[in-house]
Every structure is written in C-alpha cells, then in structure tokens.
Amino acid sequence: MDIEKQKRSACTTVLVGKKATIDGSTMAARNDDTFSPLNPMKLVVYPAYHDQDSTVKSYLNHFVGQRPRDGYRYQGTPNIDLKNEGVYDESGFNEKNVGMSATESVYANERVLAYDPLNTESGINEDVIVAMTLPFINSAREGVSYLGGLVAKYGSAEGNGVIFSDKNDIWYMEIVTGHHWVAQRIPDDCYAVTGNRVAIQEVDFDDPQNFMWSDGIQDFVAKHHLNPDLDGWNFRRIFGTANVFDQHYNTSRQWYGHLVLSPEVKLDPLDFNLPFIMKADHKITLEEVQQVLSSHYQGTVYDPLGHEGTDEQKHFFRPISLNRTQNSHVLQVKPDLPEAASTILWLCFGIPSFTPYVPFFGNAADMDPSYANTPMKMDVDFKSAYWMYRGLSMLVESHLSQFTKADDDYLKDARQYFYTWIDKVAPQVEGFTNNEASEILSKNQHELVAEMAKRTKKLMADLMMHGLQLSDLTFVMDKNL
C-alpha cells in the first residue's frame, strides 16, 4: 500500500446520545482531514438497485468485494480523483434512516499487530467501507454486525473507527488489527470525543447490549499476554498507542472537545487517559458540536490564530479545524420531524472555522449539481460548492482580523435560515409515500443550495472589495513635505 495514501486521514469525532441533546436527536459528527489541503470531493445520492451484480474494488489496494444483489439508496461524499485518492464515500444516510461515517483513523501498537497484522494487500479498505456496508443495513447495531462480518471475511487493511447512528442509538466501532475490533454504544445521556487514537476504554463482556466485539478477542489477548493492567480489560491500553506523537497530535483535540462540552471539568491536554465518554451536564446543541469541529483552540494559549500564547504555545498542538479538512459533517436524526424528513446530513465543505454546515435531508432523491459535479481544479465562476466554500475559507483567513466579523455574521444568519427552512419543509412530507416525500425534499433542497450560493458569492464579493483597500502597495504624501 502506498505510504502517502496511508497518511491521508487525521480526523476528529464527536458523538452525542439522544438524552444528552437539546432536542432529543442523536448526533454523530466527524471532520474528514486529508494529507494535502486540496482533495476535491462531491456529495452524491447513490440510487437503490435490485437484482443485479455489484462488485466493489478499492483503488488503494487489491481488495475486491461482492455486494448483495439488492441495496438501498444512500448518500456519499466521494473524492474526485478516484485513481490517486480512492473513493472514500465518508458519510451519509441510507433510505432506512441509518447513518454511517467512515472513518476515524486509529493506530494499534506493535505488540498486537505482531500477532494479527493488518491485511494491507487485499483487506477491506477505508475507501470502500461505506459502499460495502451502508446500502445493506437497517439499524446502527446491524451496521456494526454487518461490518464485523466483512472484517472476518476479508480482514482489515488499516485501523479504523466507524460510526453508525439511527434515531435511538449511536455505535462507535474500532477495528484495530487484521481481524479484531470492539464497538461501544454511546449511552443516551452521554457524549464522546476522540481524535485518531484508540478511544474505547473499559469493555464489559457481560453487557452485549452496549458492547460488541470480534470473535475470539479475549482469547487472543490472553494467549499473547497483551493486557498490561492488573485488573480490568481496557481496550485502549491493550490495543492502542501512548507516545509523544499522540500527545501533540491527538490527545489535545479530545481535551478541547471536553473543554467545550464540559467546561467545568478540568483536564490535561497531555493526558493519555482522557475519557472517551462523559456524561453531559447540560443539553448539548448542534451549534456546540459544530463549534468543536470548527475550532482551533479558541480562548486558549494554543490557538494558532489567537493573540494570547507564545509562538511555541500556538504551535504546540495540532488544531481540530485545518486547511486539510475537506469536509466536516454532523449526522443528525430528529425525532420531532416526520419520519421521511427526520435524517439530516449537515455538511461543511471548506475550512469549518469559516464556512457553514448546510443541511441535506437524508431521504432526498437526488443532489444539486453544484454539489454533485465538482471539477478537479477551482472553477472561477464558483459553480461547484466545494470550490466556492474553499475560496471563501481562503478569503476570510487572508485578512482574518478585518474579515472575521462579516464572516461570523454570515454564518449566524445562515444557521437561522437553516432552522427556519427545516421547520418549513419537513411538515410538507406528511401523508406522502416515501418516493413522493423524497421528491418534495429534493425540490426544496435545490432552492436552499441556490440561496446559499447567492449569499456566499455576495459575501465573497464584499470581502474582495474590502480587500482591495487593504493592500500594502499604497502611499500617502506627508502634508508637511
């Protein structure tokens, strides 16, 4: 496997149970960070298919998988340069209102990999996990079981954290070696945060309602003497890593997520044992989840764009939101909306610090061309959403102190518009068949995308007009001369 392609993923995950949210929804969120700043992608709807052969091949290794002859419609956010970057459908809902986000890259230690190495040659790869799983599952729990079967059959090509969600449950599954994995259900009144480290901690093998695991994992650990603890069975400590790289690249992101969602709890960003799951002390909002994923340690000395810390402190930790963040998403299932309109993929192209999370109904029948047709290079008329929002990111950051107020106002107005739009559109599907509801959602979706393109291009024009007045190539004659 190409080592450069192995370095592509460096994501951050936030998960919130239904009793921990302000509206009773489940929220499963992640940043998709790649190795390079420019890796264009699109948002598409794959149609359902029936009674047909379907073979999936990875562009990153020699994996070939045969899919069932019938599959559900589902969303995906694939790359454009498939040959060099792989597919990576990343995230979306299927027509059964099941969400999937794949993957949060995780890394096992050399002790466990020595006895169950990754199948890098032909194992199931990150770039095909969504296509091999999401069209065939009816619940979050079933997603874990189904993917576990694929890992048992093909082996895994890399370490991956995979999210499955529905209206009741969020499951987080960590595949750490060629054939072994553990999954944990996020408690309803809790939230979880992680970033590129093995996250799951104590596993209760007497609680199959909240934990799932690969066949033989306990015997595997016992046989090879892999558990370093005197008591308990801590998945992170057995299978994960704890090194200087983790402290500067990974643990700080988990720390900041807890700082935003549990500000009264004092934690250390260098602590290897930061909790994965915490009980919420308040009802968590969608904006707070987006705040975590769009953050760069604001309000601390570690903010690379801030004014409080030293230069060393500002570059001490890897930020959560980066120029390498290709998309950020929140998979939300809202119980207060009609079933056909209850799933919403909040998708942010561009750097999340500067660009909006746009809502897309999981059951819309198609996708707007501005999202579905992304060229490899920036189109100067910004017909593609990916390049429009990347362009906005660059503009805002280029004169951050002068442009941040206008951008903040734009983002706030957009959020208000989105909430009003959802409240108006969702009731329209009541009493209609699923196909009819999908068409209604699609029509309204196109109108939303057009409105956001109008607003965004106006902001970009205003910022460029302002920027033309900020050039250093200016001169004022001293009146005393």
CSV table of C-alpha atoms in Angstrom, one decimal, residues 125-465:
chain,number,residue,atom,x,y,z
A,125,ASN,CA,-10.0,-0.6,2.9
A,126,GLU,CA,-11.3,2.7,4.3
A,127,ASP,CA,-12.1,3.9,0.8
A,128,VAL,CA,-14.7,1.2,0.2
A,129,ILE,CA,-16.2,0.6,3.7
A,130,VAL,CA,-19.2,2.8,3.2
A,131,ALA,CA,-20.1,1.3,-0.2
A,132,MET,CA,-19.7,-2.2,1.2
A,133,THR,CA,-21.9,-1.6,4.3
A,134,LEU,CA,-24.3,1.4,4.2
A,135,PRO,CA,-26.7,0.1,1.4
A,136,PHE,CA,-27.4,-3.1,3.3
A,137,ILE,CA,-28.2,-2.2,7.0
A,138,ASN,CA,-31.4,-1.4,8.8
A,139,SER,CA,-30.1,-0.1,12.1
A,140,ALA,CA,-26.9,1.2,13.8
A,141,ARG,CA,-26.4,-2.0,15.7
A,142,GLU,CA,-26.9,-4.0,12.5
A,143,GLY,CA,-24.2,-1.8,10.9
A,144,VAL,CA,-21.6,-3.0,13.5
A,145,SER,CA,-22.6,-6.6,13.0
A,146,TYR,CA,-22.5,-6.4,9.2
A,147,LEU,CA,-19.1,-4.7,9.0
A,148,GLY,CA,-17.8,-7.1,11.6
A,149,GLY,CA,-18.7,-9.9,9.2
A,150,LEU,CA,-16.8,-8.2,6.4
A,151,VAL,CA,-13.7,-7.8,8.5
A,152,ALA,CA,-13.9,-11.5,9.5
A,153,LYS,CA,-14.2,-12.4,5.8
A,154,TYR,CA,-11.7,-10.1,4.2
A,155,GLY,CA,-9.5,-8.8,7.0
A,156,SER,CA,-8.9,-5.1,7.6
A,157,ALA,CA,-6.3,-3.1,5.6
A,158,GLU,CA,-5.9,-0.5,8.3
A,159,GLY,CA,-7.1,0.7,11.7
A,160,ASN,CA,-10.4,2.4,11.5
A,161,GLY,CA,-13.1,4.0,13.8
A,162,VAL,CA,-16.5,3.7,12.2
A,163,ILE,CA,-19.7,5.5,13.4
A,164,PHE,CA,-23.2,4.1,12.9
A,165,SER,CA,-26.3,6.0,14.0
A,166,ASP,CA,-30.1,5.9,13.9
A,167,LYS,CA,-32.9,7.6,15.9
A,168,ASN,CA,-32.2,5.6,19.0
A,169,ASP,CA,-28.6,4.6,19.0
A,170,ILE,CA,-25.0,5.6,18.2
A,171,TRP,CA,-22.4,2.9,18.0
A,172,TYR,CA,-18.7,3.5,17.7
A,173,MET,CA,-16.7,0.6,16.2
A,174,GLU,CA,-12.9,0.4,16.3
A,175,ILE,CA,-11.2,-2.0,14.0
A,176,VAL,CA,-7.6,-2.2,15.3
A,177,THR,CA,-5.9,-5.3,13.8
A,178,GLY,CA,-6.4,-7.5,10.8
A,179,HIS,CA,-9.4,-9.2,12.4
A,180,HIS,CA,-10.1,-7.8,15.8
A,181,TRP,CA,-12.5,-5.0,16.8
A,182,VAL,CA,-14.7,-3.7,19.6
A,183,ALA,CA,-17.8,-1.5,19.4
A,184,GLN,CA,-19.5,0.5,22.1
A,185,ARG,CA,-22.9,2.1,22.2
A,186,ILE,CA,-22.8,5.7,23.4
A,187,PRO,CA,-25.1,6.0,26.5
A,188,ASP,CA,-28.2,8.1,25.8
A,189,ASP,CA,-27.3,10.7,28.4
A,190,CYS,CA,-23.6,11.0,27.4
A,191,TYR,CA,-21.4,12.3,24.6
A,192,ALA,CA,-18.0,11.1,23.3
A,193,VAL,CA,-15.0,12.8,21.7
A,194,THR,CA,-11.9,11.3,20.1
A,195,GLY,CA,-9.2,12.0,17.5
A,196,ASN,CA,-7.1,9.3,15.9
A,197,ARG,CA,-6.3,7.3,19.0
A,198,VAL,CA,-7.9,4.1,20.1
A,199,ALA,CA,-10.8,5.6,22.1
A,200,ILE,CA,-12.8,2.8,23.7
A,201,GLN,CA,-11.7,2.1,27.3
A,202,GLU,CA,-13.1,-0.5,29.7
A,203,VAL,CA,-15.1,-3.2,27.9
A,204,ASP,CA,-17.9,-5.1,29.7
A,205,PHE,CA,-18.2,-8.5,28.1
A,206,ASP,CA,-21.2,-9.3,30.3
A,207,ASP,CA,-23.1,-6.4,28.6
A,208,PRO,CA,-23.8,-7.3,25.0
A,209,GLN,CA,-26.5,-4.6,24.8
A,210,ASN,CA,-23.8,-1.9,25.0
A,211,PHE,CA,-20.7,-3.7,23.7
A,212,MET,CA,-19.9,-5.9,20.6
A,213,TRP,CA,-16.6,-7.5,19.7
A,214,SER,CA,-14.9,-9.7,17.3
A,215,ASP,CA,-14.9,-13.5,17.8
A,216,GLY,CA,-12.1,-14.7,20.0
A,217,ILE,CA,-10.7,-11.3,21.0
A,218,GLN,CA,-10.5,-12.2,24.7
A,219,ASP,CA,-8.6,-15.5,24.0
A,220,PHE,CA,-6.4,-13.6,21.6
A,221,VAL,CA,-5.4,-11.1,24.3
A,222,ALA,CA,-4.9,-13.8,26.9
A,223,LYS,CA,-2.9,-16.1,24.6
A,224,HIS,CA,-0.4,-13.5,23.7
A,225,HIS,CA,-0.2,-11.8,27.1
A,226,LEU,CA,-1.3,-8.4,25.8
A,227,ASN,CA,-3.2,-6.9,28.8
A,228,PRO,CA,-0.8,-4.6,30.8
A,229,ASP,CA,-3.3,-3.9,33.6
A,230,LEU,CA,-3.6,-5.8,36.9
A,231,ASP,CA,-7.4,-5.5,36.7
A,232,GLY,CA,-10.0,-4.8,34.0
A,233,TRP,CA,-10.0,-5.0,30.2
A,234,ASN,CA,-9.1,-1.6,28.8
A,235,PHE,CA,-9.3,-1.7,25.0
A,236,ARG,CA,-7.3,1.5,24.6
A,237,ARG,CA,-4.5,0.3,26.8
A,238,ILE,CA,-4.3,-3.2,25.3
A,239,PHE,CA,-4.5,-2.2,21.6
A,240,GLY,CA,-3.7,1.5,21.4
A,241,THR,CA,-0.6,3.7,21.5
A,242,ALA,CA,0.6,6.3,24.0
A,243,ASN,CA,3.5,8.3,22.7
A,244,VAL,CA,4.8,11.8,22.2
A,245,PHE,CA,3.1,12.0,18.8
A,246,ASP,CA,-0.3,11.2,20.4
A,247,GLN,CA,0.2,14.0,22.9
A,248,HIS,CA,0.8,16.7,20.3
A,249,TYR,CA,-1.4,15.4,17.5
A,250,ASN,CA,-4.3,13.6,19.2
A,251,THR,CA,-4.9,14.0,22.9
A,252,SER,CA,-5.2,17.8,22.7
A,253,ARG,CA,-8.2,17.5,20.3
A,254,GLN,CA,-10.0,15.2,22.8
A,255,TRP,CA,-9.2,17.6,25.6
A,256,TYR,CA,-10.6,20.6,23.7
A,257,GLY,CA,-13.8,18.8,22.8
A,258,HIS,CA,-14.4,18.2,26.5
A,259,LEU,CA,-13.5,21.8,27.3
A,260,VAL,CA,-16.3,23.0,25.0
A,261,LEU,CA,-18.9,20.4,26.1
A,262,SER,CA,-17.9,20.1,29.8
A,263,PRO,CA,-16.2,23.4,30.6
A,264,GLU,CA,-16.4,22.9,34.4
A,265,VAL,CA,-14.3,19.7,34.2
A,266,LYS,CA,-10.5,20.3,34.4
A,267,LEU,CA,-8.5,18.0,32.2
A,268,ASP,CA,-4.9,17.9,30.9
A,269,PRO,CA,-4.3,18.0,27.1
A,270,LEU,CA,-1.3,15.8,27.5
A,271,ASP,CA,-3.1,13.1,29.5
A,272,PHE,CA,-3.1,9.7,27.8
A,273,ASN,CA,-6.1,8.6,29.8
A,274,LEU,CA,-8.5,11.3,28.8
A,275,PRO,CA,-12.1,9.9,28.9
A,276,PHE,CA,-13.7,8.9,25.6
A,277,ILE,CA,-17.3,9.1,27.0
A,278,MET,CA,-18.5,11.7,29.5
A,279,LYS,CA,-21.9,12.4,31.0
A,280,ALA,CA,-23.3,15.8,29.8
A,281,ASP,CA,-24.1,18.4,32.5
A,282,HIS,CA,-26.4,20.3,30.1
A,283,LYS,CA,-28.4,19.7,26.9
A,284,ILE,CA,-25.9,19.8,24.0
A,285,THR,CA,-26.8,21.8,20.9
A,286,LEU,CA,-26.0,21.3,17.3
A,287,GLU,CA,-24.0,24.5,17.4
A,288,GLU,CA,-21.8,23.2,20.2
A,289,VAL,CA,-20.9,20.1,18.2
A,290,GLN,CA,-20.1,22.3,15.2
A,291,GLN,CA,-18.1,24.5,17.5
A,292,VAL,CA,-15.9,21.6,18.5
A,293,LEU,CA,-15.3,20.5,14.9
A,294,SER,CA,-14.6,24.1,13.6
A,295,SER,CA,-12.3,25.0,16.4
A,296,HIS,CA,-8.6,25.8,16.6
A,297,TYR,CA,-8.3,26.1,20.4
A,298,GLN,CA,-10.0,29.5,20.6
A,299,GLY,CA,-9.8,31.0,24.1
A,300,THR,CA,-6.6,29.3,24.9
A,301,VAL,CA,-2.9,30.0,24.5
A,302,TYR,CA,-2.7,27.1,21.9
A,303,ASP,CA,-4.8,29.0,19.3
A,304,PRO,CA,-2.5,29.4,16.2
A,305,LEU,CA,-4.7,32.3,15.1
A,306,GLY,CA,-5.0,33.9,18.6
A,307,HIS,CA,-3.1,36.6,20.4
A,308,GLU,CA,-2.7,35.1,23.9
A,309,GLY,CA,0.1,32.5,23.7
A,310,THR,CA,3.7,32.5,22.7
A,311,ASP,CA,4.7,31.3,19.2
A,312,GLU,CA,5.8,27.9,20.8
A,313,GLN,CA,2.4,27.5,22.5
A,314,LYS,CA,0.5,28.4,19.4
A,315,HIS,CA,2.1,25.5,17.5
A,316,PHE,CA,2.3,23.1,20.4
A,317,PHE,CA,-0.8,21.1,19.4
A,318,ARG,CA,-2.4,20.1,16.1
A,319,PRO,CA,-5.7,22.1,15.7
A,320,ILE,CA,-9.1,20.4,15.1
A,321,SER,CA,-10.1,22.5,12.1
A,322,LEU,CA,-7.4,22.7,9.4
A,323,ASN,CA,-6.9,23.7,5.8
A,324,ARG,CA,-6.7,19.9,5.3
A,325,THR,CA,-10.3,19.5,6.5
A,326,GLN,CA,-12.0,18.5,3.2
A,327,ASN,CA,-15.5,18.1,4.8
A,328,SER,CA,-17.0,18.3,8.3
A,329,HIS,CA,-20.3,16.7,8.9
A,330,VAL,CA,-23.0,16.1,11.6
A,331,LEU,CA,-25.4,13.1,11.0
A,332,GLN,CA,-28.5,14.2,13.0
A,333,VAL,CA,-31.7,12.1,13.4
A,334,LYS,CA,-34.5,14.3,14.8
A,335,PRO,CA,-37.5,12.6,16.5
A,336,ASP,CA,-39.6,15.7,16.3
A,337,LEU,CA,-39.8,15.6,12.4
A,338,PRO,CA,-41.8,13.3,10.2
A,339,GLU,CA,-40.0,10.0,9.6
A,340,ALA,CA,-39.2,10.7,6.0
A,341,ALA,CA,-37.6,14.1,6.9
A,342,SER,CA,-36.0,13.0,10.2
A,343,THR,CA,-32.5,12.5,9.0
A,344,ILE,CA,-30.3,15.5,8.2
A,345,LEU,CA,-26.7,15.5,7.0
A,346,TRP,CA,-25.2,18.8,8.0
A,347,LEU,CA,-22.3,19.1,5.5
A,348,CYS,CA,-19.5,21.7,5.6
A,349,PHE,CA,-17.1,22.0,2.6
A,350,GLY,CA,-14.1,24.3,3.2
A,351,ILE,CA,-12.4,25.0,6.5
A,352,PRO,CA,-15.1,24.6,9.1
A,353,SER,CA,-13.8,27.7,11.0
A,354,PHE,CA,-15.1,29.9,8.2
A,355,THR,CA,-17.8,28.0,6.2
A,356,PRO,CA,-21.4,26.9,7.0
A,357,TYR,CA,-22.8,23.4,7.8
A,358,VAL,CA,-25.5,23.1,5.1
A,359,PRO,CA,-28.4,20.7,5.9
A,360,PHE,CA,-29.2,17.9,3.4
A,361,PHE,CA,-32.2,15.6,4.1
A,362,GLY,CA,-31.1,12.0,4.1
A,363,ASN,CA,-34.1,11.0,2.1
A,364,ALA,CA,-33.8,13.5,-0.8
A,365,ALA,CA,-34.0,11.7,-4.1
A,366,ASP,CA,-31.1,13.5,-5.8
A,367,MET,CA,-28.4,16.0,-5.3
A,368,ASP,CA,-27.9,19.6,-6.6
A,369,PRO,CA,-25.4,19.7,-9.5
A,370,SER,CA,-23.3,22.3,-7.6
A,371,TYR,CA,-22.5,19.5,-5.0
A,372,ALA,CA,-22.6,16.5,-7.3
A,373,ASN,CA,-20.3,17.9,-10.1
A,374,THR,CA,-17.0,19.1,-8.6
A,375,PRO,CA,-14.1,19.7,-11.1
A,376,MET,CA,-10.6,18.8,-10.2
A,377,LYS,CA,-9.5,22.4,-10.2
A,378,MET,CA,-11.2,25.6,-9.0
A,379,ASP,CA,-13.8,27.0,-11.3
A,380,VAL,CA,-13.6,30.8,-11.3
A,381,ASP,CA,-17.4,31.2,-11.5
A,382,PHE,CA,-17.7,29.0,-8.4
A,383,LYS,CA,-20.5,26.8,-9.8
A,384,SER,CA,-19.2,24.0,-7.6
A,385,ALA,CA,-20.0,24.2,-3.9
A,386,TYR,CA,-16.7,22.6,-2.9
A,387,TRP,CA,-14.6,25.2,-4.6
A,388,MET,CA,-16.9,28.1,-3.6
A,389,TYR,CA,-16.5,27.3,0.1
A,390,ARG,CA,-12.8,26.6,-0.2
A,391,GLY,CA,-12.5,30.0,-1.8
A,392,LEU,CA,-14.4,31.6,1.0
A,393,SER,CA,-12.1,30.0,3.5
A,394,MET,CA,-9.0,31.4,1.8
A,395,LEU,CA,-10.5,34.9,1.6
A,396,VAL,CA,-11.5,35.1,5.3
A,397,GLU,CA,-8.2,33.8,6.6
A,398,SER,CA,-6.2,36.1,4.3
A,399,HIS,CA,-7.4,39.1,6.3
A,400,LEU,CA,-8.8,37.4,9.4
A,401,SER,CA,-8.9,40.4,11.7
A,402,GLN,CA,-10.7,42.6,9.1
A,403,PHE,CA,-13.0,39.9,7.7
A,404,THR,CA,-14.0,37.7,10.7
A,405,LYS,CA,-16.9,39.9,11.8
A,406,ALA,CA,-18.6,39.8,8.4
A,407,ASP,CA,-18.0,36.0,8.2
A,408,ASP,CA,-19.4,35.5,11.7
A,409,ASP,CA,-22.5,37.4,10.8
A,410,TYR,CA,-22.9,35.4,7.6
A,411,LEU,CA,-22.6,32.1,9.5
A,412,LYS,CA,-25.1,33.2,12.2
A,413,ASP,CA,-27.6,34.3,9.6
A,414,ALA,CA,-27.1,31.1,7.7
A,415,ARG,CA,-27.9,29.0,10.8
A,416,GLN,CA,-31.0,30.9,11.5
A,417,TYR,CA,-32.1,30.5,7.9
A,418,PHE,CA,-31.4,26.7,8.0
A,419,TYR,CA,-33.5,26.2,11.1
A,420,THR,CA,-36.4,28.1,9.6
A,421,TRP,CA,-36.1,26.2,6.3
A,422,ILE,CA,-36.2,22.8,8.0
A,423,ASP,CA,-39.2,23.8,10.1
A,424,LYS,CA,-41.0,24.9,6.9
A,425,VAL,CA,-40.0,22.0,4.6
A,426,ALA,CA,-40.2,18.9,6.9
A,427,PRO,CA,-44.0,19.1,7.5
A,428,GLN,CA,-44.6,19.1,3.7
A,429,VAL,CA,-43.9,15.3,3.5
A,430,GLU,CA,-46.7,14.3,5.9
A,431,GLY,CA,-49.1,11.9,4.2
A,432,PHE,CA,-47.0,11.2,1.2
A,433,THR,CA,-45.4,8.0,0.1
A,434,ASN,CA,-41.6,7.6,0.5
A,435,ASN,CA,-41.0,8.3,-3.2
A,436,GLU,CA,-43.2,11.4,-3.1
A,437,ALA,CA,-41.6,12.6,0.1
A,438,SER,CA,-38.1,12.2,-1.5
A,439,GLU,CA,-39.1,14.3,-4.5
A,440,ILE,CA,-40.5,17.1,-2.2
A,441,LEU,CA,-37.3,17.1,-0.2
A,442,SER,CA,-35.2,17.3,-3.3
A,443,LYS,CA,-37.1,20.2,-4.8
A,444,ASN,CA,-36.7,22.2,-1.6
A,445,GLN,CA,-33.1,21.2,-1.3
A,446,HIS,CA,-32.2,22.7,-4.7
A,447,GLU,CA,-33.8,26.0,-3.5
A,448,LEU,CA,-31.7,26.0,-0.3
A,449,VAL,CA,-28.5,25.4,-2.2
A,450,ALA,CA,-29.3,28.2,-4.7
A,451,GLU,CA,-30.0,30.6,-1.8
A,452,MET,CA,-26.7,29.7,-0.1
A,453,ALA,CA,-24.8,30.2,-3.3
A,454,LYS,CA,-26.3,33.6,-3.7
A,455,ARG,CA,-25.4,34.6,-0.1
A,456,THR,CA,-21.9,33.2,-0.2
A,457,LYS,CA,-21.0,34.8,-3.5
A,458,LYS,CA,-22.2,38.2,-2.3
A,459,LEU,CA,-20.1,37.8,0.9
A,460,MET,CA,-17.1,36.9,-1.3
A,461,ALA,CA,-17.6,39.9,-3.5
A,462,ASP,CA,-17.9,42.2,-0.5
A,463,LEU,CA,-14.7,40.8,1.1
A,464,MET,CA,-12.8,41.2,-2.2
A,465,MET,CA,-14.0,44.8,-2.5
